[in-house]
Amino acid sequence: MMNDNFSFNPVTITGIGRYIPETVITNEDIAKLVDTNDEWITSRTGIKQRRVVSGNQTATSMASKAAIDALEFAGVKADEIDLIIVATSLPDSLYPSTACEVQAEIGAVNAAAFNIVAACTGLVYGLNIARNFIMTGTYKKVLLLGVDVHSRFLDWNERSTCILFGDGAGALILEQSSDGRNDILSVDMHANGEKAGELSIPLNGKNCPLVEPNETKQQYVNMNGKEIYKFAVSVVPRSIKDALIGAGLSIEGLDYLIPHQANMRIISSIMDRLGLKEDQVIANLDKYGNTSTASICVALMEEILNGKIKQDSIMAMCGFGAGLTWGTAIVRWRAKDKRKK
Ligand code: ACO
């Protein structure tokens, strides 16, 4: 847990962007592949449809579009960005990093660039890394991206996992605040590697032919759904409460919860455990499924454009997923859409 410390540079979010691929896969479409139906998927998850990449769309192409969207929102030019962080578990390649590929794609010629892996908590982890670089004065403008292409890493014959995920990208621009107000009020981050096996995608690989053989051919999502469900509903409410304490706030001070969009039953349980009202909780997974690292931005941006999230709204952005990892950022929203004249 890092507390706000005003001897550091104040940090604010100035831009948000997202990209969702055009191709829609409905629950009825999935029922053509595996023995399932819309009623089962909707009642267990809340998901009605998801978007997936098609043809030569990539993590980099989606992330670059989200990045351009966020830069325009913030009124920042690509060459003003000092650092690009891409939170992704499902990039196009192990190297080069997605961050380097995005740097080239958008022309952020002055930016350092790297990827991080914290699965569906990646945006919260990345937010903390970005704000620390700004707080300490290392950088002034950071582009943070969350992108995952789950559809290429699912076993489309496995009905308990292929129904859950969608593809997408989200972006935030973080800057040193120009008026001295700090808007990233606290960040709470955790990991429990002892439960790593509950949710994983092993990489395929094969030993050197001169040594004892070993080969892995399972590059698909492996998930213990019940354990992930129990994990999420037990740790996330505590993380949100701790992050609020770190920000000097109580639950009454929270306007909106923007949870990782994994599953509507998980989100409802978190809402009940915190005593939040339905209209305080932002959810759009019915349309996009679980877009993993992108999901918080994908949900948040929709409600900013709809006008629900207003200036000075206090939000809890919480993530949870493989690792296992989980965490919460308490953020005051003050970004103004520079595209609006
Ligand atoms: N359609 C129809 N039946 C299904 C389907 C499906 N798509 N999937 C599983 N079933 C069947 C099972 O085969 C099983 O049948 P059986 O009783 O004859 O053996 C039955 O439904 C019950 O299966 P469970 O796995 O026990 O189903 P459960 O009620 O736990 O629901 C689910 C499964 C939806 C995956 C649930 O465990 C869950 O939501 N877990 C959380 C998963 C999650 O959100 N993961 C992502 C978060 S982390 C991240 O974002 C990376």
mmCIF file of C-alpha atoms and ligand atoms in Angstrom:
data_model
loop_
_atom_site.group_PDB
_atom_site.id
_atom_site.type_symbol
_atom_site.label_atom_id
_atom_site.label_comp_id
_atom_site.label_asym_id
_atom_site.label_seq_id
_atom_site.Cartn_x
_atom_site.Cartn_y
_atom_site.Cartn_z
ATOM 1 C CA MET A 1 0.000 0.000 0.000
ATOM 2 C CA MET A 2 1.384 3.416 -0.930
ATOM 3 C CA ASN A 3 -0.092 6.427 0.708
ATOM 4 C CA ASP A 4 -0.469 9.806 -0.831
ATOM 5 C CA ASN A 5 2.606 11.886 -0.094
ATOM 6 C CA PHE A 6 2.486 15.533 -1.048
ATOM 7 C CA SER A 7 6.240 15.982 -0.947
ATOM 8 C CA PHE A 8 6.157 14.193 -4.315
ATOM 9 C CA ASN A 9 4.913 15.584 -7.624
ATOM 10 C CA PRO A 10 1.108 15.449 -7.880
ATOM 11 C CA VAL A 11 -0.273 13.109 -10.560
ATOM 12 C CA THR A 12 -3.445 13.272 -12.604
ATOM 13 C CA ILE A 13 -5.071 11.312 -15.421
ATOM 14 C CA THR A 14 -5.583 13.535 -18.471
ATOM 15 C CA GLY A 15 -6.706 11.067 -21.116
ATOM 16 C CA ILE A 16 -8.524 7.817 -21.704
ATOM 17 C CA GLY A 17 -8.994 5.706 -24.822
ATOM 18 C CA ARG A 18 -10.110 2.286 -25.900
ATOM 19 C CA TYR A 19 -10.375 0.025 -28.895
ATOM 20 C CA ILE A 20 -12.702 -2.928 -29.274
ATOM 21 C CA PRO A 21 -12.537 -5.069 -32.433
ATOM 22 C CA GLU A 22 -15.566 -4.986 -34.742
ATOM 23 C CA THR A 23 -16.285 -8.741 -34.905
ATOM 24 C CA VAL A 24 -19.101 -9.731 -32.531
ATOM 25 C CA ILE A 25 -19.443 -13.320 -31.249
ATOM 26 C CA THR A 26 -22.777 -13.892 -29.493
ATOM 27 C CA ASN A 27 -23.627 -16.640 -27.032
ATOM 28 C CA GLU A 28 -25.695 -18.232 -29.801
ATOM 29 C CA ASP A 29 -22.588 -18.256 -32.022
ATOM 30 C CA ILE A 30 -20.600 -20.082 -29.311
ATOM 31 C CA ALA A 31 -23.431 -22.621 -28.983
ATOM 32 C CA LYS A 32 -22.543 -23.670 -32.549
ATOM 33 C CA LEU A 33 -19.056 -24.651 -31.327
ATOM 34 C CA VAL A 34 -19.701 -26.243 -27.901
ATOM 35 C CA ASP A 35 -22.627 -27.686 -25.918
ATOM 36 C CA THR A 36 -23.880 -24.498 -24.258
ATOM 37 C CA ASN A 37 -26.693 -21.952 -24.559
ATOM 38 C CA ASP A 38 -27.438 -18.274 -24.011
ATOM 39 C CA GLU A 39 -29.425 -18.899 -20.826
ATOM 40 C CA TRP A 40 -26.550 -20.813 -19.141
ATOM 41 C CA ILE A 41 -23.910 -18.239 -20.085
ATOM 42 C CA THR A 42 -26.057 -15.222 -19.203
ATOM 43 C CA SER A 43 -27.179 -16.569 -15.822
ATOM 44 C CA ARG A 44 -23.656 -17.706 -14.780
ATOM 45 C CA THR A 45 -21.659 -14.752 -16.132
ATOM 46 C CA GLY A 46 -23.864 -11.869 -17.347
ATOM 47 C CA ILE A 47 -22.107 -12.021 -20.729
ATOM 48 C CA LYS A 48 -24.272 -11.849 -23.878
ATOM 49 C CA GLN A 49 -21.605 -11.258 -26.504
ATOM 50 C CA ARG A 50 -17.914 -10.478 -26.897
ATOM 51 C CA ARG A 51 -15.673 -8.972 -29.620
ATOM 52 C CA VAL A 52 -12.705 -10.837 -31.085
ATOM 53 C CA VAL A 53 -9.800 -10.012 -33.394
ATOM 54 C CA SER A 54 -10.029 -11.216 -36.951
ATOM 55 C CA GLY A 55 -7.512 -11.541 -39.792
ATOM 56 C CA ASN A 56 -4.322 -9.648 -39.117
ATOM 57 C CA GLN A 57 -5.544 -7.574 -36.130
ATOM 58 C CA THR A 58 -3.047 -7.788 -33.266
ATOM 59 C CA ALA A 59 -2.488 -6.697 -29.679
ATOM 60 C CA THR A 60 -0.233 -3.955 -31.053
ATOM 61 C CA SER A 61 -2.775 -2.711 -33.588
ATOM 62 C CA MET A 62 -5.532 -2.570 -30.931
ATOM 63 C CA ALA A 63 -3.269 -0.931 -28.345
ATOM 64 C CA SER A 64 -2.073 1.664 -30.875
ATOM 65 C CA LYS A 65 -5.658 2.664 -31.699
ATOM 66 C CA ALA A 66 -6.498 2.979 -27.985
ATOM 67 C CA ALA A 67 -3.318 5.014 -27.477
ATOM 68 C CA ILE A 68 -4.209 7.478 -30.249
ATOM 69 C CA ASP A 69 -7.723 7.794 -28.769
ATOM 70 C CA ALA A 70 -6.280 8.636 -25.333
ATOM 71 C CA LEU A 71 -3.700 11.091 -26.737
ATOM 72 C CA GLU A 72 -6.460 12.964 -28.568
ATOM 73 C CA PHE A 73 -8.633 12.979 -25.442
ATOM 74 C CA ALA A 74 -5.739 14.482 -23.455
ATOM 75 C CA GLY A 75 -4.584 16.852 -26.193
ATOM 76 C CA VAL A 76 -1.073 15.396 -25.915
ATOM 77 C CA LYS A 77 1.185 14.695 -28.916
ATOM 78 C CA ALA A 78 2.822 11.272 -29.200
ATOM 79 C CA ASP A 79 6.337 12.737 -29.104
ATOM 80 C CA GLU A 80 5.585 14.363 -25.713
ATOM 81 C CA ILE A 81 5.224 10.929 -24.055
ATOM 82 C CA ASP A 82 8.193 9.999 -21.823
ATOM 83 C CA LEU A 83 7.256 6.393 -21.075
ATOM 84 C CA ILE A 84 4.931 3.715 -22.477
ATOM 85 C CA ILE A 85 3.873 0.880 -20.174
ATOM 86 C CA VAL A 86 1.811 -1.921 -21.696
ATOM 87 C CA ALA A 87 0.093 -4.270 -19.256
ATOM 88 C CA THR A 88 -0.543 -7.468 -21.200
ATOM 89 C CA SER A 89 -0.501 -11.220 -20.669
ATOM 90 C CA LEU A 90 -1.349 -12.042 -24.282
ATOM 91 C CA PRO A 91 0.943 -10.009 -26.539
ATOM 92 C CA ASP A 92 1.762 -10.807 -30.157
ATOM 93 C CA SER A 93 5.300 -11.974 -29.319
ATOM 94 C CA LEU A 94 7.531 -12.615 -26.302
ATOM 95 C CA TYR A 95 9.849 -10.007 -27.730
ATOM 96 C CA PRO A 96 9.904 -7.271 -28.862
ATOM 97 C CA SER A 97 7.555 -5.846 -26.243
ATOM 98 C CA THR A 98 4.147 -4.565 -27.293
ATOM 99 C CA ALA A 99 5.220 -1.246 -25.758
ATOM 100 C CA CYS A 100 8.097 -0.909 -28.269
ATOM 101 C CA GLU A 101 5.826 -1.838 -31.169
ATOM 102 C CA VAL A 102 3.223 0.737 -30.068
ATOM 103 C CA GLN A 103 5.974 3.333 -29.685
ATOM 104 C CA ALA A 104 6.878 2.883 -33.359
ATOM 105 C CA GLU A 105 3.244 2.684 -34.495
ATOM 106 C CA ILE A 106 2.178 5.985 -32.898
ATOM 107 C CA GLY A 107 5.491 7.852 -33.284
ATOM 108 C CA ALA A 108 6.252 8.281 -29.566
ATOM 109 C CA VAL A 109 9.919 8.719 -30.470
ATOM 110 C CA ASN A 110 10.980 10.125 -27.083
ATOM 111 C CA ALA A 111 9.443 7.404 -24.931
ATOM 112 C CA ALA A 112 11.072 4.530 -23.088
ATOM 113 C CA ALA A 113 8.850 1.458 -23.366
ATOM 114 C CA PHE A 114 8.254 -1.845 -21.594
ATOM 115 C CA ASN A 115 5.568 -4.453 -20.889
ATOM 116 C CA ILE A 116 4.371 -5.706 -17.512
ATOM 117 C CA VAL A 117 2.442 -8.896 -16.684
ATOM 118 C CA ALA A 118 -0.094 -8.830 -13.870
ATOM 119 C CA ALA A 119 -2.974 -10.427 -15.824
ATOM 120 C CA CYS A 120 -6.309 -8.715 -15.165
ATOM 121 C CA THR A 121 -4.743 -6.576 -12.414
ATOM 122 C CA GLY A 122 -2.310 -5.159 -14.963
ATOM 123 C CA LEU A 123 -3.971 -1.762 -15.264
ATOM 124 C CA VAL A 124 -3.860 -1.187 -11.482
ATOM 125 C CA TYR A 125 -0.233 -2.357 -11.267
ATOM 126 C CA GLY A 126 0.649 -0.194 -14.277
ATOM 127 C CA LEU A 127 -1.126 2.823 -12.796
ATOM 128 C CA ASN A 128 1.006 2.517 -9.672
ATOM 129 C CA ILE A 129 4.240 2.182 -11.672
ATOM 130 C CA ALA A 130 3.306 5.155 -13.867
ATOM 131 C CA ARG A 131 2.379 7.390 -10.949
ATOM 132 C CA ASN A 132 5.599 6.561 -9.109
ATOM 133 C CA PHE A 133 7.688 7.605 -12.118
ATOM 134 C CA ILE A 134 5.789 10.912 -12.186
ATOM 135 C CA MET A 135 5.703 11.413 -8.403
ATOM 136 C CA THR A 136 9.476 11.058 -8.198
ATOM 137 C CA GLY A 137 10.048 13.448 -11.092
ATOM 138 C CA THR A 138 11.578 10.847 -13.454
ATOM 139 C CA TYR A 139 8.914 11.418 -16.101
ATOM 140 C CA LYS A 140 6.147 13.949 -16.756
ATOM 141 C CA LYS A 141 3.850 12.134 -19.215
ATOM 142 C CA VAL A 142 3.200 8.385 -19.246
ATOM 143 C CA LEU A 143 1.031 6.369 -21.626
ATOM 144 C CA LEU A 144 -0.398 3.307 -19.867
ATOM 145 C CA LEU A 145 -2.042 0.603 -21.967
ATOM 146 C CA GLY A 146 -3.906 -2.592 -21.139
ATOM 147 C CA VAL A 147 -4.400 -5.045 -23.994
ATOM 148 C CA ASP A 148 -5.098 -8.760 -24.297
ATOM 149 C CA VAL A 149 -5.969 -11.023 -27.218
ATOM 150 C CA HIS A 150 -7.600 -13.882 -25.345
ATOM 151 C CA SER A 151 -9.409 -15.260 -28.395
ATOM 152 C CA ARG A 152 -6.127 -16.659 -29.783
ATOM 153 C CA PHE A 153 -5.327 -18.448 -26.489
ATOM 154 C CA LEU A 154 -8.647 -20.129 -25.755
ATOM 155 C CA ASP A 155 -9.497 -23.752 -26.394
ATOM 156 C CA TRP A 156 -12.677 -23.154 -28.402
ATOM 157 C CA ASN A 157 -13.749 -26.731 -27.573
ATOM 158 C CA GLU A 158 -13.673 -26.008 -23.813
ATOM 159 C CA ARG A 159 -17.072 -24.599 -22.834
ATOM 160 C CA SER A 160 -16.145 -23.440 -19.317
ATOM 161 C CA THR A 161 -13.496 -20.979 -20.579
ATOM 162 C CA CYS A 162 -14.287 -20.019 -24.194
ATOM 163 C CA ILE A 163 -17.529 -18.295 -23.138
ATOM 164 C CA LEU A 164 -15.814 -15.819 -20.829
ATOM 165 C CA PHE A 165 -13.326 -13.703 -22.720
ATOM 166 C CA GLY A 166 -13.282 -10.965 -25.350
ATOM 167 C CA ASP A 167 -10.468 -8.941 -26.925
ATOM 168 C CA GLY A 168 -9.813 -5.243 -26.440
ATOM 169 C CA ALA A 169 -7.427 -2.467 -25.496
ATOM 170 C CA GLY A 170 -7.610 0.438 -23.064
ATOM 171 C CA ALA A 171 -5.351 3.454 -22.545
ATOM 172 C CA LEU A 172 -4.712 6.134 -19.942
ATOM 173 C CA ILE A 173 -2.475 9.205 -20.089
ATOM 174 C CA LEU A 174 -0.984 10.140 -16.715
ATOM 175 C CA GLU A 175 0.734 13.482 -16.230
ATOM 176 C CA GLN A 176 2.247 15.632 -13.558
ATOM 177 C CA SER A 177 -0.704 17.749 -12.543
ATOM 178 C CA SER A 178 -0.405 21.413 -13.535
ATOM 179 C CA ASP A 179 -2.474 22.822 -10.648
ATOM 180 C CA GLY A 180 -0.839 20.946 -7.756
ATOM 181 C CA ARG A 181 -3.828 18.674 -7.090
ATOM 182 C CA ASN A 182 -3.082 14.994 -6.769
ATOM 183 C CA ASP A 183 -5.735 12.693 -8.244
ATOM 184 C CA ILE A 184 -4.281 9.198 -7.763
ATOM 185 C CA LEU A 185 -5.236 9.070 -4.104
ATOM 186 C CA SER A 186 -3.949 5.612 -3.242
ATOM 187 C CA VAL A 187 -3.070 2.249 -4.775
ATOM 188 C CA ASP A 188 -3.306 -1.138 -3.049
ATOM 189 C CA MET A 189 -1.570 -4.110 -4.739
ATOM 190 C CA HIS A 190 -1.247 -7.802 -3.834
ATOM 191 C CA ALA A 191 -0.115 -11.164 -5.193
ATOM 192 C CA ASN A 192 -0.342 -14.790 -4.085
ATOM 193 C CA GLY A 193 1.911 -16.979 -6.223
ATOM 194 C CA GLU A 194 0.978 -20.089 -4.252
ATOM 195 C CA LYS A 195 -2.304 -20.102 -6.200
ATOM 196 C CA ALA A 196 -0.621 -19.551 -9.586
ATOM 197 C CA GLY A 197 -1.889 -22.898 -10.892
ATOM 198 C CA GLU A 198 -5.556 -21.900 -10.538
ATOM 199 C CA LEU A 199 -5.428 -19.744 -13.679
ATOM 200 C CA SER A 200 -2.670 -20.088 -16.242
ATOM 201 C CA ILE A 201 -1.632 -20.197 -19.899
ATOM 202 C CA PRO A 202 1.570 -22.267 -20.160
ATOM 203 C CA LEU A 203 3.811 -21.411 -23.115
ATOM 204 C CA ASN A 204 4.541 -24.106 -25.664
ATOM 205 C CA GLY A 205 8.189 -25.155 -25.817
ATOM 206 C CA LYS A 206 10.560 -28.050 -26.371
ATOM 207 C CA ASN A 207 13.921 -28.903 -24.769
ATOM 208 C CA CYS A 208 17.188 -28.922 -26.744
ATOM 209 C CA PRO A 209 17.350 -32.300 -28.593
ATOM 210 C CA LEU A 210 20.621 -33.185 -26.782
ATOM 211 C CA VAL A 211 19.023 -33.336 -23.309
ATOM 212 C CA GLU A 212 16.248 -35.259 -21.577
ATOM 213 C CA PRO A 213 13.119 -34.461 -23.619
ATOM 214 C CA ASN A 214 10.297 -32.284 -22.387
ATOM 215 C CA GLU A 215 7.628 -30.642 -24.485
ATOM 216 C CA THR A 216 4.663 -28.429 -23.589
ATOM 217 C CA LYS A 217 1.731 -28.162 -25.958
ATOM 218 C CA GLN A 218 -0.981 -26.531 -23.867
ATOM 219 C CA GLN A 219 -0.961 -22.888 -24.771
ATOM 220 C CA TYR A 220 -4.549 -22.342 -23.680
ATOM 221 C CA VAL A 221 -6.374 -20.870 -20.702
ATOM 222 C CA ASN A 222 -6.472 -23.368 -17.812
ATOM 223 C CA MET A 223 -8.831 -22.206 -15.103
ATOM 224 C CA ASN A 224 -10.299 -23.525 -11.879
ATOM 225 C CA GLY A 225 -13.449 -21.427 -12.195
ATOM 226 C CA LYS A 226 -14.797 -22.103 -8.710
ATOM 227 C CA GLU A 227 -11.485 -21.193 -7.032
ATOM 228 C CA ILE A 228 -11.165 -17.993 -9.059
ATOM 229 C CA TYR A 229 -14.704 -17.053 -8.115
ATOM 230 C CA LYS A 230 -14.058 -17.648 -4.387
ATOM 231 C CA PHE A 231 -10.722 -15.815 -4.553
ATOM 232 C CA ALA A 232 -12.214 -12.724 -6.211
ATOM 233 C CA VAL A 233 -15.177 -12.303 -3.866
ATOM 234 C CA SER A 234 -13.028 -12.851 -0.773
ATOM 235 C CA VAL A 235 -10.041 -10.549 -1.465
ATOM 236 C CA VAL A 236 -11.376 -7.711 -3.595
ATOM 237 C CA PRO A 237 -13.735 -6.062 -1.041
ATOM 238 C CA ARG A 238 -10.851 -5.940 1.512
ATOM 239 C CA SER A 239 -8.550 -4.378 -1.099
ATOM 240 C CA ILE A 240 -11.127 -1.681 -1.914
ATOM 241 C CA LYS A 241 -11.577 -0.897 1.797
ATOM 242 C CA ASP A 242 -7.794 -0.739 2.336
ATOM 243 C CA ALA A 243 -7.323 1.502 -0.685
ATOM 244 C CA LEU A 244 -10.050 3.826 0.622
ATOM 245 C CA ILE A 245 -8.304 3.970 4.011
ATOM 246 C CA GLY A 246 -5.051 4.764 2.165
ATOM 247 C CA ALA A 247 -6.853 7.656 0.482
ATOM 248 C CA GLY A 248 -8.276 8.887 3.788
ATOM 249 C CA LEU A 249 -11.824 8.023 2.693
ATOM 250 C CA SER A 250 -14.663 5.782 3.833
ATOM 251 C CA ILE A 251 -17.054 3.833 1.609
ATOM 252 C CA GLU A 252 -19.460 6.819 1.769
ATOM 253 C CA GLY A 253 -16.804 8.897 0.019
ATOM 254 C CA LEU A 254 -16.782 6.590 -3.001
ATOM 255 C CA ASP A 255 -18.874 7.626 -6.017
ATOM 256 C CA TYR A 256 -18.210 4.723 -8.391
ATOM 257 C CA LEU A 257 -16.698 1.263 -8.464
ATOM 258 C CA ILE A 258 -15.132 0.273 -11.793
ATOM 259 C CA PRO A 259 -14.289 -3.402 -11.291
ATOM 260 C CA HIS A 260 -12.445 -5.699 -13.644
ATOM 261 C CA GLN A 261 -15.234 -7.002 -15.880
ATOM 262 C CA ALA A 262 -14.815 -10.740 -15.205
ATOM 263 C CA ASN A 263 -18.244 -11.950 -14.294
ATOM 264 C CA MET A 264 -21.480 -10.216 -13.218
ATOM 265 C CA ARG A 265 -21.947 -12.575 -10.264
ATOM 266 C CA ILE A 266 -18.492 -11.657 -8.928
ATOM 267 C CA ILE A 267 -19.232 -7.940 -9.431
ATOM 268 C CA SER A 268 -22.640 -8.207 -7.683
ATOM 269 C CA SER A 269 -21.103 -10.034 -4.734
ATOM 270 C CA ILE A 270 -18.419 -7.339 -4.324
ATOM 271 C CA MET A 271 -21.140 -4.673 -4.543
ATOM 272 C CA ASP A 272 -23.231 -6.389 -1.836
ATOM 273 C CA ARG A 273 -20.263 -6.934 0.472
ATOM 274 C CA LEU A 274 -19.426 -3.229 0.293
ATOM 275 C CA GLY A 275 -23.038 -2.059 0.559
ATOM 276 C CA LEU A 276 -22.815 -0.168 -2.742
ATOM 277 C CA LYS A 277 -25.875 0.743 -4.808
ATOM 278 C CA GLU A 278 -26.323 -0.763 -8.264
ATOM 279 C CA ASP A 279 -25.955 2.583 -10.030
ATOM 280 C CA GLN A 280 -22.561 3.103 -8.353
ATOM 281 C CA VAL A 281 -21.112 0.040 -10.070
ATOM 282 C CA ILE A 282 -19.960 0.300 -13.678
ATOM 283 C CA ALA A 283 -20.419 -2.854 -15.744
ATOM 284 C CA ASN A 284 -20.567 -3.444 -19.500
ATOM 285 C CA LEU A 285 -19.344 -7.051 -19.729
ATOM 286 C CA ASP A 286 -22.664 -8.065 -21.271
ATOM 287 C CA LYS A 287 -21.421 -6.442 -24.511
ATOM 288 C CA TYR A 288 -17.690 -7.147 -24.404
ATOM 289 C CA GLY A 289 -17.101 -10.165 -22.118
ATOM 290 C CA ASN A 290 -13.981 -10.238 -19.982
ATOM 291 C CA THR A 291 -11.441 -8.097 -21.854
ATOM 292 C CA SER A 292 -8.854 -8.780 -19.169
ATOM 293 C CA THR A 293 -6.292 -5.969 -18.748
ATOM 294 C CA ALA A 294 -8.374 -3.677 -20.943
ATOM 295 C CA SER A 295 -11.649 -4.123 -19.097
ATOM 296 C CA ILE A 296 -11.429 -1.286 -16.554
ATOM 297 C CA CYS A 297 -10.715 1.316 -19.276
ATOM 298 C CA VAL A 298 -13.312 -0.205 -21.610
ATOM 299 C CA ALA A 299 -15.970 0.176 -18.898
ATOM 300 C CA LEU A 300 -14.794 3.549 -17.563
ATOM 301 C CA MET A 301 -14.585 5.222 -20.970
ATOM 302 C CA GLU A 302 -18.153 4.252 -21.825
ATOM 303 C CA GLU A 303 -19.496 5.982 -18.715
ATOM 304 C CA ILE A 304 -17.310 9.048 -19.260
ATOM 305 C CA LEU A 305 -18.663 9.434 -22.786
ATOM 306 C CA ASN A 306 -22.217 8.829 -21.464
ATOM 307 C CA GLY A 307 -21.675 11.641 -18.950
ATOM 308 C CA LYS A 308 -22.231 9.439 -15.888
ATOM 309 C CA ILE A 309 -18.692 9.888 -14.530
ATOM 310 C CA LYS A 310 -18.343 13.590 -13.945
ATOM 311 C CA GLN A 311 -15.585 15.952 -12.894
ATOM 312 C CA ASP A 312 -14.334 15.216 -9.358
ATOM 313 C CA SER A 313 -16.013 11.775 -9.193
ATOM 314 C CA ILE A 314 -14.103 9.512 -6.805
ATOM 315 C CA MET A 315 -13.668 6.039 -8.282
ATOM 316 C CA ALA A 316 -12.275 2.723 -7.113
ATOM 317 C CA MET A 317 -10.689 0.857 -10.022
ATOM 318 C CA CYS A 318 -10.118 -2.730 -8.930
ATOM 319 C CA GLY A 319 -8.483 -5.630 -10.730
ATOM 320 C CA PHE A 320 -8.064 -9.337 -9.972
ATOM 321 C CA GLY A 321 -6.794 -12.277 -11.941
ATOM 322 C CA ALA A 322 -3.997 -14.691 -12.710
ATOM 323 C CA GLY A 323 -0.935 -14.692 -10.525
ATOM 324 C CA LEU A 324 -3.010 -14.590 -8.499
ATOM 325 C CA THR A 325 -2.927 -10.804 -8.370
ATOM 326 C CA TRP A 326 -5.372 -8.185 -7.166
ATOM 327 C CA GLY A 327 -5.425 -4.496 -6.340
ATOM 328 C CA THR A 328 -7.348 -1.229 -6.214
ATOM 329 C CA ALA A 329 -6.616 2.353 -7.206
ATOM 330 C CA ILE A 330 -8.627 5.232 -5.764
ATOM 331 C CA VAL A 331 -8.750 7.951 -8.388
ATOM 332 C CA ARG A 332 -10.387 11.352 -8.670
ATOM 333 C CA TRP A 333 -11.546 11.860 -12.265
ATOM 334 C CA ARG A 334 -10.690 15.339 -13.588
ATOM 335 C CA ALA A 335 -9.720 14.768 -17.211
ATOM 336 C CA LYS A 336 -11.480 16.969 -19.755
ATOM 337 C CA ASP A 337 -12.059 15.629 -23.245
ATOM 338 C CA LYS A 338 -9.941 17.964 -25.398
ATOM 339 C CA ARG A 339 -11.694 16.727 -28.541
ATOM 340 C CA LYS A 340 -14.865 18.522 -27.403
ATOM 341 C CA LYS A 341 -14.849 22.071 -28.629
HETATM 342 N N1 ACO B 1 -22.519 -24.220 -20.805
HETATM 343 C C1 ACO B 1 -23.231 -25.208 -20.222
HETATM 344 N N2 ACO B 1 -22.749 -25.934 -19.196
HETATM 345 C C2 ACO B 1 -21.511 -25.637 -18.758
HETATM 346 C C3 ACO B 1 -20.722 -24.625 -19.325
HETATM 347 C C4 ACO B 1 -21.267 -23.904 -20.394
HETATM 348 N N3 ACO B 1 -20.618 -22.917 -21.017
HETATM 349 N N4 ACO B 1 -19.548 -24.578 -18.676
HETATM 350 C C5 ACO B 1 -19.574 -25.512 -17.721
HETATM 351 N N5 ACO B 1 -20.761 -26.165 -17.787
HETATM 352 C C6 ACO B 1 -21.223 -27.263 -16.964
HETATM 353 C C7 ACO B 1 -20.111 -28.090 -16.387
HETATM 354 O O1 ACO B 1 -19.654 -29.070 -17.311
HETATM 355 C C8 ACO B 1 -20.766 -28.717 -15.182
HETATM 356 O O2 ACO B 1 -21.535 -29.810 -15.612
HETATM 357 P P1 ACO B 1 -21.629 -31.142 -14.700
HETATM 358 O O3 ACO B 1 -22.268 -30.676 -13.435
HETATM 359 O O4 ACO B 1 -22.466 -32.031 -15.531
HETATM 360 O O5 ACO B 1 -20.224 -31.589 -14.527
HETATM 361 C C9 ACO B 1 -21.743 -27.635 -14.734
HETATM 362 O O6 ACO B 1 -21.918 -26.750 -15.838
HETATM 363 C C10 ACO B 1 -21.227 -26.844 -13.565
HETATM 364 O O7 ACO B 1 -19.870 -26.464 -13.857
HETATM 365 P P2 ACO B 1 -19.073 -25.534 -12.919
HETATM 366 O O8 ACO B 1 -17.684 -25.340 -13.460
HETATM 367 O O9 ACO B 1 -19.223 -26.018 -11.516
HETATM 368 O O10 ACO B 1 -19.890 -24.197 -13.146
HETATM 369 P P3 ACO B 1 -19.912 -22.912 -12.249
HETATM 370 O O11 ACO B 1 -21.263 -22.733 -11.699
HETATM 371 O O12 ACO B 1 -18.743 -22.841 -11.320
HETATM 372 O O13 ACO B 1 -19.712 -21.782 -13.350
HETATM 373 C C11 ACO B 1 -17.986 -20.354 -14.181
HETATM 374 C C12 ACO B 1 -18.536 -21.765 -14.145
HETATM 375 C C13 ACO B 1 -18.998 -19.449 -14.867
HETATM 376 C C14 ACO B 1 -16.702 -20.358 -14.998
HETATM 377 C C15 ACO B 1 -17.755 -19.885 -12.719
HETATM 378 O O14 ACO B 1 -16.962 -20.831 -12.019
HETATM 379 C C16 ACO B 1 -17.086 -18.571 -12.651
HETATM 380 O O15 ACO B 1 -17.658 -17.572 -12.980
HETATM 381 N N6 ACO B 1 -15.823 -18.492 -12.182
HETATM 382 C C17 ACO B 1 -15.043 -17.310 -12.228
HETATM 383 C C18 ACO B 1 -14.302 -17.339 -13.501
HETATM 384 C C19 ACO B 1 -13.815 -16.014 -13.932
HETATM 385 O O16 ACO B 1 -14.483 -15.016 -13.829
HETATM 386 N N7 ACO B 1 -12.590 -16.043 -14.496
HETATM 387 C C20 ACO B 1 -11.964 -14.917 -14.994
HETATM 388 C C21 ACO B 1 -11.488 -14.021 -13.846
HETATM 389 S S1 ACO B 1 -9.831 -13.799 -13.773
HETATM 390 C C22 ACO B 1 -9.477 -13.095 -15.168
HETATM 391 O O17 ACO B 1 -10.162 -12.214 -15.588
HETATM 392 C C23 ACO B 1 -8.297 -13.619 -15.943
#
